[in-house]
mmCIF file of C-alpha atoms in Angstrom:
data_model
loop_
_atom_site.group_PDB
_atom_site.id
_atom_site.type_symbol
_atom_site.label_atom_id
_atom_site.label_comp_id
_atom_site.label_asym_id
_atom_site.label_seq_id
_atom_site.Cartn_x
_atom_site.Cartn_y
_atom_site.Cartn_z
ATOM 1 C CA UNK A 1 11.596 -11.992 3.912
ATOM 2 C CA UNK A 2 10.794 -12.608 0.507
ATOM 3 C CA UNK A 3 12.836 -12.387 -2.494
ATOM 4 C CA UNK A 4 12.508 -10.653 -5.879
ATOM 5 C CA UNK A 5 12.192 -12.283 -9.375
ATOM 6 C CA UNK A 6 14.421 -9.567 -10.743
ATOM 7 C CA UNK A 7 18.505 -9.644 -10.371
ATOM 8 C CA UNK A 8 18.848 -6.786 -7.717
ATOM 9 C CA UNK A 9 22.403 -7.166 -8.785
ATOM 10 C CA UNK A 10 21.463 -5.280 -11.874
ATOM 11 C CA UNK A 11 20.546 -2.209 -10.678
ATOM 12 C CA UNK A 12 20.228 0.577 -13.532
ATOM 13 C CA UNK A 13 18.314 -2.598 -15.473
ATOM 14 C CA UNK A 14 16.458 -3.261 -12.628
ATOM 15 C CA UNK A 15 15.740 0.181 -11.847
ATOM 16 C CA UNK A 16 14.394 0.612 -15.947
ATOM 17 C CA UNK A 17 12.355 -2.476 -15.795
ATOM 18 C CA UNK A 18 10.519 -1.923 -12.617
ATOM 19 C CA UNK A 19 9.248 1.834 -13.451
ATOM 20 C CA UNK A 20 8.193 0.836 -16.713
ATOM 21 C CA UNK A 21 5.851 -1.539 -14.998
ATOM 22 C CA UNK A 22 5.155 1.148 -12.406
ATOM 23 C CA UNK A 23 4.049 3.675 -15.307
ATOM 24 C CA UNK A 24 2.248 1.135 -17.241
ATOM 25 C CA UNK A 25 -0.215 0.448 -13.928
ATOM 26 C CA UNK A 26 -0.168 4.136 -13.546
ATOM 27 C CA UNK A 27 -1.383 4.836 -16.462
ATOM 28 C CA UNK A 28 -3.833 2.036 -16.656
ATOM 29 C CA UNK A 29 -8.021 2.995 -16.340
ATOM 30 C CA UNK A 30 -8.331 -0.035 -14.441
ATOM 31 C CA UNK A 31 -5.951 0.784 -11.640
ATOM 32 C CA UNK A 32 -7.831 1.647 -8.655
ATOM 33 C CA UNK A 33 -6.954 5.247 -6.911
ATOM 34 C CA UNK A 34 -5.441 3.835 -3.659
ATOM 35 C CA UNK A 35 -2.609 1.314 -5.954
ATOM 36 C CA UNK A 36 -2.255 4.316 -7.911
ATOM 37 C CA UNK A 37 -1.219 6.289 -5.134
ATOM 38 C CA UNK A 38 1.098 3.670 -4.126
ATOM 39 C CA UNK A 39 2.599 3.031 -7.165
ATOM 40 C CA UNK A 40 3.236 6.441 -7.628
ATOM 41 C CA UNK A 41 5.088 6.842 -4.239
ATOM 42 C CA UNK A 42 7.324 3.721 -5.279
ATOM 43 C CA UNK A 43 7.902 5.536 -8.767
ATOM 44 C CA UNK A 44 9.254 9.110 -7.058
ATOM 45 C CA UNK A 45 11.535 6.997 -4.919
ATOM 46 C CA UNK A 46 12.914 4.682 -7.551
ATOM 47 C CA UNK A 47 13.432 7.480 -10.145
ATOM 48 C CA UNK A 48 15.713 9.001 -7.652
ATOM 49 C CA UNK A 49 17.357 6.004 -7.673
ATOM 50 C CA UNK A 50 16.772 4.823 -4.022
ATOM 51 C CA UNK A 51 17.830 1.639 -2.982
ATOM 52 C CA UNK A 52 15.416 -0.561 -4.301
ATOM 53 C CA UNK A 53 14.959 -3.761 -2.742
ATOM 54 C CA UNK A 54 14.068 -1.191 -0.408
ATOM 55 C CA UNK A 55 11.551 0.702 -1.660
ATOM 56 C CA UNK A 56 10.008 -2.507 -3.468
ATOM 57 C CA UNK A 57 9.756 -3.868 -0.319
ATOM 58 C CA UNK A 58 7.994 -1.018 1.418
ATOM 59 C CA UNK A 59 5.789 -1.074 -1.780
ATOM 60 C CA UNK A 60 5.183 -5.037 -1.075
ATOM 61 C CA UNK A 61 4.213 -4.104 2.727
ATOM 62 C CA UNK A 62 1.740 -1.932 1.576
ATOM 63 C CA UNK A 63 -0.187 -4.186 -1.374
ATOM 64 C CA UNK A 64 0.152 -7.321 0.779
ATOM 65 C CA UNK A 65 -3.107 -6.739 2.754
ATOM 66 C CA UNK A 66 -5.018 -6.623 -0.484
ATOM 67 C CA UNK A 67 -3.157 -9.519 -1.905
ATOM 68 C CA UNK A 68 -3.563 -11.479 0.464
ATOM 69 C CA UNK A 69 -7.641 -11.258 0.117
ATOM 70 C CA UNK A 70 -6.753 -11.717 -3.540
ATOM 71 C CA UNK A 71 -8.838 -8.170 -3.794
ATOM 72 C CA UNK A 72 -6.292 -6.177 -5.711
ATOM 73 C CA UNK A 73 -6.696 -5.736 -9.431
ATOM 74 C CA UNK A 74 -5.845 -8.111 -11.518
ATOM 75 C CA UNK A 75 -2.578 -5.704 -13.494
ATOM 76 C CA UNK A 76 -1.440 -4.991 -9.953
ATOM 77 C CA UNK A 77 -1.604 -8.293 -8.538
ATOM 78 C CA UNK A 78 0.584 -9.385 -11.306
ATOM 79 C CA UNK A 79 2.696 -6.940 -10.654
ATOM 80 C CA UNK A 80 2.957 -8.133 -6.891
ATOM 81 C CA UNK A 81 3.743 -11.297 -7.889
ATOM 82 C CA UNK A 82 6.189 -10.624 -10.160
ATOM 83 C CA UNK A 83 8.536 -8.492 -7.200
ATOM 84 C CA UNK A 84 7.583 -11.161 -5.075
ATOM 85 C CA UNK A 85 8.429 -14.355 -6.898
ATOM 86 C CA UNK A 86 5.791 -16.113 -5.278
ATOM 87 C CA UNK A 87 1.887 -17.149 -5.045
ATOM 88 C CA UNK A 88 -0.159 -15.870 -2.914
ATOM 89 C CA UNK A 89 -0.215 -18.753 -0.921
ATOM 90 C CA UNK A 90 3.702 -18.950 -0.482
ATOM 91 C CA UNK A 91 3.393 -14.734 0.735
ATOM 92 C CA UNK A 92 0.272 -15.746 3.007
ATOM 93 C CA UNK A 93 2.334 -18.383 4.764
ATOM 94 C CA UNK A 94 5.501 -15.782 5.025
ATOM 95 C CA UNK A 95 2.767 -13.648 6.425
ATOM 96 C CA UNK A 96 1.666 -16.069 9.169
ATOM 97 C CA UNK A 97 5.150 -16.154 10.400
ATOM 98 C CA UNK A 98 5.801 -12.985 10.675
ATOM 99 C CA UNK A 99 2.523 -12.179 12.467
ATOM 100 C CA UNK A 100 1.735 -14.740 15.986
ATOM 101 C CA UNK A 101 -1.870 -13.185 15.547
ATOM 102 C CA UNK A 102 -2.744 -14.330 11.966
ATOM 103 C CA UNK A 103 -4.024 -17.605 12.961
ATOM 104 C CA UNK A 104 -6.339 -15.977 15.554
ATOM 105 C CA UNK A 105 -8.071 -13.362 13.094
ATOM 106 C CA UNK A 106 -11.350 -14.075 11.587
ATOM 107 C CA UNK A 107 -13.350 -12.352 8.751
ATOM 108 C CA UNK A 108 -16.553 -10.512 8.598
ATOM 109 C CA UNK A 109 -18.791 -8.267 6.752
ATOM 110 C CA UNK A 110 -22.148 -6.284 7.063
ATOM 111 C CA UNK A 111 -23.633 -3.953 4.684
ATOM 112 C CA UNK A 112 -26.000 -1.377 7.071
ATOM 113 C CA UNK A 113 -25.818 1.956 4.366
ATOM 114 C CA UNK A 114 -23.409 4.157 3.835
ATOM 115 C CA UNK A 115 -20.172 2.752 4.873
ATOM 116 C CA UNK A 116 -18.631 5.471 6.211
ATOM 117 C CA UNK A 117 -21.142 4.869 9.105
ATOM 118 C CA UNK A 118 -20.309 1.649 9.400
ATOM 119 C CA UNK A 119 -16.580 1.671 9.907
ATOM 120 C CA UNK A 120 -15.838 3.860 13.374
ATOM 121 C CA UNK A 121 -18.360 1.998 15.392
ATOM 122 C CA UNK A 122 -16.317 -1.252 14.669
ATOM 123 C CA UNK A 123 -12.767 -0.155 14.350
ATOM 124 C CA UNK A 124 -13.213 1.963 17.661
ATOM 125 C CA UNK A 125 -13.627 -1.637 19.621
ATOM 126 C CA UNK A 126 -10.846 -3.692 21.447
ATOM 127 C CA UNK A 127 -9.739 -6.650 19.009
ATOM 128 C CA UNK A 128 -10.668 -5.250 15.862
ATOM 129 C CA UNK A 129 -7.725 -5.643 13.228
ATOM 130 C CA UNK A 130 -8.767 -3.587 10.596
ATOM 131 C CA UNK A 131 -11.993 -2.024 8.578
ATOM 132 C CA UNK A 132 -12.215 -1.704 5.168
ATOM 133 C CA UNK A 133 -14.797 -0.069 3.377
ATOM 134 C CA UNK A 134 -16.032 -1.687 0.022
ATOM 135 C CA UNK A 135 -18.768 -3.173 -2.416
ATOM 136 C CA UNK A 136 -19.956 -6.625 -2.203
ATOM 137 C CA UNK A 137 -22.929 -9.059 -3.474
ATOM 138 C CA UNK A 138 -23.185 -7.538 -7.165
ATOM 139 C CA UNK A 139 -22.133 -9.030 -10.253
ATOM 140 C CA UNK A 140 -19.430 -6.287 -11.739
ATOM 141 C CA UNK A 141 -16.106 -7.179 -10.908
ATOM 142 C CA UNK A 142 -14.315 -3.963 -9.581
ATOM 143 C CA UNK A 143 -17.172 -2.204 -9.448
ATOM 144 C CA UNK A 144 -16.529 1.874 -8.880
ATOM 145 C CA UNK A 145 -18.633 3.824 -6.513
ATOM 146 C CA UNK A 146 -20.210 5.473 -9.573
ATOM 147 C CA UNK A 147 -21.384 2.541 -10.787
ATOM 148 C CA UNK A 148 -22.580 1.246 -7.174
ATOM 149 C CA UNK A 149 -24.324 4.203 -6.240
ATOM 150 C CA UNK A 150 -26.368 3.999 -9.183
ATOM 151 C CA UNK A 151 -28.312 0.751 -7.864
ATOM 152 C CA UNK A 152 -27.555 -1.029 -11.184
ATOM 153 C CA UNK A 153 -24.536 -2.567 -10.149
ATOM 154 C CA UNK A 154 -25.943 -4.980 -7.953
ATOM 155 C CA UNK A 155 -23.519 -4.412 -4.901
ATOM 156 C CA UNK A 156 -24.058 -2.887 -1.722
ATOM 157 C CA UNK A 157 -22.030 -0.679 0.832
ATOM 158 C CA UNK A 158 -20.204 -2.760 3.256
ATOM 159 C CA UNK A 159 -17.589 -3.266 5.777
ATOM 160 C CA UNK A 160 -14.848 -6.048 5.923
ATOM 161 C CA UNK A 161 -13.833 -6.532 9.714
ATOM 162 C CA UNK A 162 -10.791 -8.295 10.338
ATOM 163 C CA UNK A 163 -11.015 -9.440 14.544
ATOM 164 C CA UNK A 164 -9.033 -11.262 16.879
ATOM 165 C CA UNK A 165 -11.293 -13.808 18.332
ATOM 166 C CA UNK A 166 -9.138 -14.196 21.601
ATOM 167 C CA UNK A 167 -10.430 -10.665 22.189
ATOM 168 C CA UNK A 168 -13.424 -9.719 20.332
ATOM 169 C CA UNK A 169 -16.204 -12.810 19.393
ATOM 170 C CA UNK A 170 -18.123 -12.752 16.318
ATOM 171 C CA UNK A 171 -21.482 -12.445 17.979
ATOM 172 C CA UNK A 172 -20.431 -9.573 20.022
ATOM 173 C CA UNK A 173 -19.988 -7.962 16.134
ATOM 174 C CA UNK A 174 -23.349 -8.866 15.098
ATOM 175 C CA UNK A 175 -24.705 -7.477 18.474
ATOM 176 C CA UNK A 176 -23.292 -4.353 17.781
ATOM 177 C CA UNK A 177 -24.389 -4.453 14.421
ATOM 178 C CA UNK A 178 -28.090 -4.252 15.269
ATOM 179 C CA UNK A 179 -27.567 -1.200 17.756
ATOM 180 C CA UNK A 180 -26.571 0.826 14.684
ATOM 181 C CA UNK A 181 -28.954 -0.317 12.511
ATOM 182 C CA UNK A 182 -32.492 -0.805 11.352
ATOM 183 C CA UNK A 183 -33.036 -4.129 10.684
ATOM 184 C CA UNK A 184 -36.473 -3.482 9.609
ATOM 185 C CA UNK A 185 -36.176 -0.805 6.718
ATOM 186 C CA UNK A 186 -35.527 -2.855 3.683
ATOM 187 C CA UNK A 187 -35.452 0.030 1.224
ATOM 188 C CA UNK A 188 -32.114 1.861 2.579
ATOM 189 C CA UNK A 189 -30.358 2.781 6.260
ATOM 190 C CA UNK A 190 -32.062 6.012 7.614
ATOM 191 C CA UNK A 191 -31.136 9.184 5.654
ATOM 192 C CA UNK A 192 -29.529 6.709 3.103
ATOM 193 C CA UNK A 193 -32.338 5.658 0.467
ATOM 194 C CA UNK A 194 -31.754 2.608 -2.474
ATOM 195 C CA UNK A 195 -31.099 -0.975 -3.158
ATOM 196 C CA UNK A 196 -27.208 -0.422 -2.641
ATOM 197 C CA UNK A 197 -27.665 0.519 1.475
ATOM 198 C CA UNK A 198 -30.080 -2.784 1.955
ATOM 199 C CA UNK A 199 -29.125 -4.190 5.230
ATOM 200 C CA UNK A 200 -27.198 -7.650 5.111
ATOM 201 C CA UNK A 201 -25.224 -9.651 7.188
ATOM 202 C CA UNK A 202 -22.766 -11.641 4.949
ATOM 203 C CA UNK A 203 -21.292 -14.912 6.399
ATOM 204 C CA UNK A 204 -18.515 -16.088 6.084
ATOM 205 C CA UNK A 205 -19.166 -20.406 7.036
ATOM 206 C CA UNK A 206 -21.621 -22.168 8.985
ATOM 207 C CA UNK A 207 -20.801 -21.583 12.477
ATOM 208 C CA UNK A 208 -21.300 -17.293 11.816
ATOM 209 C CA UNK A 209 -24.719 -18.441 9.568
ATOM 210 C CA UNK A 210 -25.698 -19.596 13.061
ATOM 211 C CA UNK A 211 -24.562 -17.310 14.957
ATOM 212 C CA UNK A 212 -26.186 -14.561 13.031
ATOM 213 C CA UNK A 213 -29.937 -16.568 12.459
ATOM 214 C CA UNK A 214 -29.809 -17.022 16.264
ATOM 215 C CA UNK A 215 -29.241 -13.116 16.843
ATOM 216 C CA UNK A 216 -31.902 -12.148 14.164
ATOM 217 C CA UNK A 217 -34.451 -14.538 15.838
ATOM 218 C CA UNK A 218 -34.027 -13.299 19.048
ATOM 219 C CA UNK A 219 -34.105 -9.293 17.674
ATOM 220 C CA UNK A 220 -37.482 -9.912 16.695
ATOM 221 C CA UNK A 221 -38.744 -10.485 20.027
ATOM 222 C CA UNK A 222 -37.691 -6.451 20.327
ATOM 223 C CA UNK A 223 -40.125 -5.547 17.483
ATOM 224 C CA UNK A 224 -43.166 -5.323 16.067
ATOM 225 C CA UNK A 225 -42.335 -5.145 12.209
ATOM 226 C CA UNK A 226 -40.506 -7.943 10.393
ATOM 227 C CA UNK A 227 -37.176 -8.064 10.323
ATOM 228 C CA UNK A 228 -35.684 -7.730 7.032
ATOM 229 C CA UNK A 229 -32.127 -7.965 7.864
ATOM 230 C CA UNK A 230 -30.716 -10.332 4.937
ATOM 231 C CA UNK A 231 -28.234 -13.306 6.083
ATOM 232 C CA UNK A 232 -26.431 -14.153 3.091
ATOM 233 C CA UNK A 233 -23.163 -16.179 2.497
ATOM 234 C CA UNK A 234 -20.419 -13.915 1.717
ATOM 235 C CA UNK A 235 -18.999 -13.187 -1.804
ATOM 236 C CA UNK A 236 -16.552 -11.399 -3.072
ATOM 237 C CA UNK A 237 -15.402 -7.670 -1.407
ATOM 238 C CA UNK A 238 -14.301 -4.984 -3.614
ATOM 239 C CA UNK A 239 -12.561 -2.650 -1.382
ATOM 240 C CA UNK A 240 -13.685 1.031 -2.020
ATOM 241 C CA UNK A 241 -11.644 3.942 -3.901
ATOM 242 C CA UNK A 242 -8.882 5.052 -1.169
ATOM 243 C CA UNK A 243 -11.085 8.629 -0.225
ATOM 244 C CA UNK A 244 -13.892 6.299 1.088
ATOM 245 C CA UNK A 245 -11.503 4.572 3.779
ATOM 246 C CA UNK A 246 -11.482 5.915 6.994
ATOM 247 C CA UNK A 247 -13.737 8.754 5.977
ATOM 248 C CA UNK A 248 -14.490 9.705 9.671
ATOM 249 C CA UNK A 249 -10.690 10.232 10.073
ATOM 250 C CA UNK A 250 -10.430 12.193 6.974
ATOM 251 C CA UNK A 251 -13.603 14.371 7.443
ATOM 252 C CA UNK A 252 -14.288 14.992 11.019
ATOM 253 C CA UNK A 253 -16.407 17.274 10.831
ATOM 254 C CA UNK A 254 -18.410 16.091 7.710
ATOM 255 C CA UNK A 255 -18.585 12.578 9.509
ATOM 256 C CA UNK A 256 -20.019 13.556 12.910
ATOM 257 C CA UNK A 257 -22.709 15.723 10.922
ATOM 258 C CA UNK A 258 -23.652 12.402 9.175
ATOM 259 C CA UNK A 259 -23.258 10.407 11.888
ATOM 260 C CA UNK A 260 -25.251 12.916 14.401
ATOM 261 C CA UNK A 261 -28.639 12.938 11.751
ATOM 262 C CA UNK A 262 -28.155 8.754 11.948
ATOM 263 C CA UNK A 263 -28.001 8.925 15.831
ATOM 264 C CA UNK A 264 -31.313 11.307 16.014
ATOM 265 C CA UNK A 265 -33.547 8.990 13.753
ATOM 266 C CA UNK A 266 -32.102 5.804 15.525
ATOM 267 C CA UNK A 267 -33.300 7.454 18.717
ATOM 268 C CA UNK A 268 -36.466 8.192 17.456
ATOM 269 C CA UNK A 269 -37.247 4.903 16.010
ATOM 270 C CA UNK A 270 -36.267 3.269 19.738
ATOM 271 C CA UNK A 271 -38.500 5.576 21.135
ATOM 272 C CA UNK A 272 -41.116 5.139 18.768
ATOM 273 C CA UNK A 273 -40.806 1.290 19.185
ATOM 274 C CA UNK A 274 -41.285 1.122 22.458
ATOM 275 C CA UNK A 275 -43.981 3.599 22.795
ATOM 276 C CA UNK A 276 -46.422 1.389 20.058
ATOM 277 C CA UNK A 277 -44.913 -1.570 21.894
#
């Protein structure tokens, strides 16, 4: 359990303090939409004057996922560290104890175009922790979708995979990887054209460098054109605004549609492939 900077024994001054920080990130541009929606939660609750240790710590269950991967912005992750009284390395530990898996989860991400492709094939296997959709390999920090989509940015689409090795291995991710995508379009994913959908595998240390170079050289046996698949060692991931997450969940039906036109030129290019040898 951890324990708040504030005295919780002052609890009209505690209340005060806390939802003036809670309006401040509200009201700050840099806030991205999914804190915001969070923080607004946490402000409703406190300004009824709910217990709140209680509702700090249901606020601190929610940001710790993100501050953990030191991805949350930089006003909010003060703000976590000031309820929490601790570093992130102190909460990453408390973590670890409180979950028997932690030490068994490993990190990956691919970029294959749009991400909201990307994320159901993954999170529907066995062993898969969580999916996050979100920007990496530019040079913005917090880059917006705007700004990605644009193909100035530098970034492209991606998806951070969080596994349990004991179940799923990291090869068996990059395997599925290249059944749903085309490793050898450079300019884009199928229906999804630009720099910002350019197919990359982004490792996280040597042993998944390896892993991935060996997969890629035994792809190209499979085909006739290069492979352009980029192996790349991973940098910082921006997670995406909160309506990108999950977007298969949150639009069935617009997701299948999407997902159906990617399916039918997959298809084709397998057939086409084999038929020119």
């Amino acid at each position: 359990m951890f324990h708040f900077l504030i005295p919780m024994n002052k609890q009209n001054e505690t209340i005060e303090n806390v939802l003036h920080d809670i309006y401040n990130l509200i009201l700050t541009k840099g806030t991205r939409e999914w804190e915001r929606e969070q923080l607004i939660i946490a402000k409703d609750a406190l300004a009824q004057e709910i217990n709140v240790q209680s509702e700090l710590s249901k606020l601190e269950a929610k940001l710790r996922p993100l501050a953990l991967r030191n991805n949350l912005t930089p006003d909010v992750m003060d703000f976590y560290l000031k309820i929490t009284g601790n570093t992130v390395d102190v909460q990453q530990e408390a973590y670890t104890r409180d979950n028997d898996n932690f030490a068994y989860q490993e990190r990956a991400v691919f970029a294959g175009g749009c991400f909201w492709c990307m994320v159901e094939p993954f999170e529907t296997q066995a062993g898969i922790v969580s999916v996050l959709s979100g920007y990496t390999g530019g040079k913005i920090e917090h880059p917006t979708y705007d700004q990605v989509s644009s193909g100035l940015s530098g970034h492209v689409e991606a998806v951070e995979i969080i596994f349990d090795q004991r179940i799923i291995s990291y090869r068996d991710l990059v395997e599925l990887y290249w059944q749903i995508t085309d490793p050898t379009d450079a300019f884009g994913q199928f229906q999804d054209r630009g720099n910002h959908y350019h197919p990359i595998i982004f490792v996280q240390d040597h042993q998944q460098r390896q892993i991935a170079e060996q997969s890629k050289a035994e792809l190209a046996f499979n085909y006739s054109q290069p492979i352009v698949t980029e192996i790349r060692q991973a940098e910082t991931f921006w997670p995406a605004e909160n309506y990108h997450q999950a977007f298969y969940k949150k639009q069935p039906k617009r997701y299948k549609a999407i997902k159906r036109a990617r399916q039918q030129l997959l298809f084709y290019q397998t057939i086409k492939r084999k038929l020119h040898g």
